[in-house]
């Protein structure tokens, strides 16, 4: 379902979860992967500054039209 959404997509995960089996498939389907350093399952708790920085960068990309339709 997620992959079929007609919008730019980002999947955020902590670097402690960098071995997730489905990351390659997501990337292959055009999903931007946002690996948050020094973070586990809850990036918003363990590295909120980096999490918000990556969110802002993704949203800026979309608003500039580089990530697809707005």
JSON list of C-alpha atoms in Angstrom, two decimals:
[
{"chain": "A", "resi": 1, "resn": "UNK", "atom": "CA", "xyz": [0.00, 0.00, 0.00]},
{"chain": "A", "resi": 2, "resn": "UNK", "atom": "CA", "xyz": [2.73, 2.47, 1.00]},
{"chain": "A", "resi": 3, "resn": "UNK", "atom": "CA", "xyz": [4.67, 1.92, -2.22]},
{"chain": "A", "resi": 4, "resn": "UNK", "atom": "CA", "xyz": [1.60, 2.63, -4.36]},
{"chain": "A", "resi": 5, "resn": "UNK", "atom": "CA", "xyz": [0.98, 6.09, -2.93]},
{"chain": "A", "resi": 6, "resn": "UNK", "atom": "CA", "xyz": [1.35, 8.66, -5.73]},
{"chain": "A", "resi": 7, "resn": "UNK", "atom": "CA", "xyz": [3.51, 10.96, -3.62]},
{"chain": "A", "resi": 8, "resn": "UNK", "atom": "CA", "xyz": [7.19, 11.25, -2.73]},
{"chain": "A", "resi": 9, "resn": "UNK", "atom": "CA", "xyz": [7.97, 8.86, 0.10]},
{"chain": "A", "resi": 10, "resn": "UNK", "atom": "CA", "xyz": [10.61, 8.68, 2.81]},
{"chain": "A", "resi": 11, "resn": "UNK", "atom": "CA", "xyz": [11.30, 5.84, 5.23]},
{"chain": "A", "resi": 12, "resn": "UNK", "atom": "CA", "xyz": [13.12, 6.88, 8.37]},
{"chain": "A", "resi": 13, "resn": "UNK", "atom": "CA", "xyz": [14.98, 4.43, 10.60]},
{"chain": "A", "resi": 14, "resn": "UNK", "atom": "CA", "xyz": [17.72, 4.44, 13.20]},
{"chain": "A", "resi": 15, "resn": "UNK", "atom": "CA", "xyz": [21.18, 3.23, 12.26]},
{"chain": "A", "resi": 16, "resn": "UNK", "atom": "CA", "xyz": [20.77, 0.43, 14.80]},
{"chain": "A", "resi": 17, "resn": "UNK", "atom": "CA", "xyz": [18.13, -0.92, 12.38]},
{"chain": "A", "resi": 18, "resn": "UNK", "atom": "CA", "xyz": [20.21, -0.58, 9.23]},
{"chain": "A", "resi": 19, "resn": "UNK", "atom": "CA", "xyz": [19.96, -4.33, 8.64]},
{"chain": "A", "resi": 20, "resn": "UNK", "atom": "CA", "xyz": [16.22, -4.31, 7.99]},
{"chain": "A", "resi": 21, "resn": "UNK", "atom": "CA", "xyz": [15.54, -6.82, 5.21]},
{"chain": "A", "resi": 22, "resn": "UNK", "atom": "CA", "xyz": [13.21, -4.58, 3.22]},
{"chain": "A", "resi": 23, "resn": "UNK", "atom": "CA", "xyz": [15.37, -1.45, 2.91]},
{"chain": "A", "resi": 24, "resn": "UNK", "atom": "CA", "xyz": [16.72, -2.49, -0.50]},
{"chain": "A", "resi": 25, "resn": "UNK", "atom": "CA", "xyz": [13.22, -2.99, -1.85]},
{"chain": "A", "resi": 26, "resn": "UNK", "atom": "CA", "xyz": [12.08, 0.41, -0.61]},
{"chain": "A", "resi": 27, "resn": "UNK", "atom": "CA", "xyz": [15.10, 2.13, -2.16]},
{"chain": "A", "resi": 28, "resn": "UNK", "atom": "CA", "xyz": [14.59, 0.21, -5.40]},
{"chain": "A", "resi": 29, "resn": "UNK", "atom": "CA", "xyz": [11.01, 1.46, -5.54]},
{"chain": "A", "resi": 30, "resn": "UNK", "atom": "CA", "xyz": [12.12, 5.08, -5.23]},
{"chain": "A", "resi": 31, "resn": "UNK", "atom": "CA", "xyz": [11.59, 5.60, -1.51]},
{"chain": "A", "resi": 32, "resn": "UNK", "atom": "CA", "xyz": [14.13, 7.94, 0.06]},
{"chain": "A", "resi": 33, "resn": "UNK", "atom": "CA", "xyz": [15.85, 6.20, 2.95]},
{"chain": "A", "resi": 34, "resn": "UNK", "atom": "CA", "xyz": [16.67, 8.39, 5.92]},
{"chain": "A", "resi": 35, "resn": "UNK", "atom": "CA", "xyz": [19.06, 6.60, 8.26]},
{"chain": "A", "resi": 36, "resn": "UNK", "atom": "CA", "xyz": [19.33, 8.51, 11.53]},
{"chain": "A", "resi": 37, "resn": "UNK", "atom": "CA", "xyz": [22.72, 8.16, 13.21]},
{"chain": "A", "resi": 38, "resn": "UNK", "atom": "CA", "xyz": [23.03, 7.32, 16.91]},
{"chain": "A", "resi": 39, "resn": "UNK", "atom": "CA", "xyz": [19.46, 6.12, 16.91]},
{"chain": "A", "resi": 40, "resn": "UNK", "atom": "CA", "xyz": [17.40, 3.00, 17.36]},
{"chain": "A", "resi": 41, "resn": "UNK", "atom": "CA", "xyz": [13.70, 2.32, 16.88]},
{"chain": "A", "resi": 42, "resn": "UNK", "atom": "CA", "xyz": [12.64, 5.78, 18.06]},
{"chain": "A", "resi": 43, "resn": "UNK", "atom": "CA", "xyz": [14.78, 8.45, 16.32]},
{"chain": "A", "resi": 44, "resn": "UNK", "atom": "CA", "xyz": [12.54, 11.14, 17.80]},
{"chain": "A", "resi": 45, "resn": "UNK", "atom": "CA", "xyz": [13.83, 10.17, 21.24]},
{"chain": "A", "resi": 46, "resn": "UNK", "atom": "CA", "xyz": [17.45, 9.25, 20.59]},
{"chain": "A", "resi": 47, "resn": "UNK", "atom": "CA", "xyz": [18.39, 11.86, 17.96]},
{"chain": "A", "resi": 48, "resn": "UNK", "atom": "CA", "xyz": [15.55, 14.36, 17.47]},
{"chain": "A", "resi": 49, "resn": "UNK", "atom": "CA", "xyz": [17.74, 17.06, 15.92]},
{"chain": "A", "resi": 50, "resn": "UNK", "atom": "CA", "xyz": [18.88, 14.79, 13.09]},
{"chain": "A", "resi": 51, "resn": "UNK", "atom": "CA", "xyz": [15.37, 13.41, 12.65]},
{"chain": "A", "resi": 52, "resn": "UNK", "atom": "CA", "xyz": [13.89, 16.89, 12.21]},
{"chain": "A", "resi": 53, "resn": "UNK", "atom": "CA", "xyz": [16.77, 17.92, 9.93]},
{"chain": "A", "resi": 54, "resn": "UNK", "atom": "CA", "xyz": [16.07, 14.97, 7.63]},
{"chain": "A", "resi": 55, "resn": "UNK", "atom": "CA", "xyz": [12.33, 15.71, 7.66]},
{"chain": "A", "resi": 56, "resn": "UNK", "atom": "CA", "xyz": [13.00, 19.34, 6.73]},
{"chain": "A", "resi": 57, "resn": "UNK", "atom": "CA", "xyz": [15.36, 18.36, 3.92]},
{"chain": "A", "resi": 58, "resn": "UNK", "atom": "CA", "xyz": [12.80, 15.92, 2.50]},
{"chain": "A", "resi": 59, "resn": "UNK", "atom": "CA", "xyz": [10.01, 18.51, 2.67]},
{"chain": "A", "resi": 60, "resn": "UNK", "atom": "CA", "xyz": [12.24, 21.13, 1.04]},
{"chain": "A", "resi": 61, "resn": "UNK", "atom": "CA", "xyz": [12.94, 18.70, -1.80]},
{"chain": "A", "resi": 62, "resn": "UNK", "atom": "CA", "xyz": [9.23, 18.13, -2.32]},
{"chain": "A", "resi": 63, "resn": "UNK", "atom": "CA", "xyz": [8.39, 21.83, -2.26]},
{"chain": "A", "resi": 64, "resn": "UNK", "atom": "CA", "xyz": [11.08, 22.46, -4.89]},
{"chain": "A", "resi": 65, "resn": "UNK", "atom": "CA", "xyz": [9.47, 19.88, -7.13]},
{"chain": "A", "resi": 66, "resn": "UNK", "atom": "CA", "xyz": [12.47, 17.55, -7.12]},
{"chain": "A", "resi": 67, "resn": "UNK", "atom": "CA", "xyz": [10.65, 14.79, -5.29]},
{"chain": "A", "resi": 68, "resn": "UNK", "atom": "CA", "xyz": [7.60, 14.63, -7.53]},
{"chain": "A", "resi": 69, "resn": "UNK", "atom": "CA", "xyz": [4.26, 16.33, -7.28]},
{"chain": "A", "resi": 70, "resn": "UNK", "atom": "CA", "xyz": [3.47, 18.52, -4.30]}
]
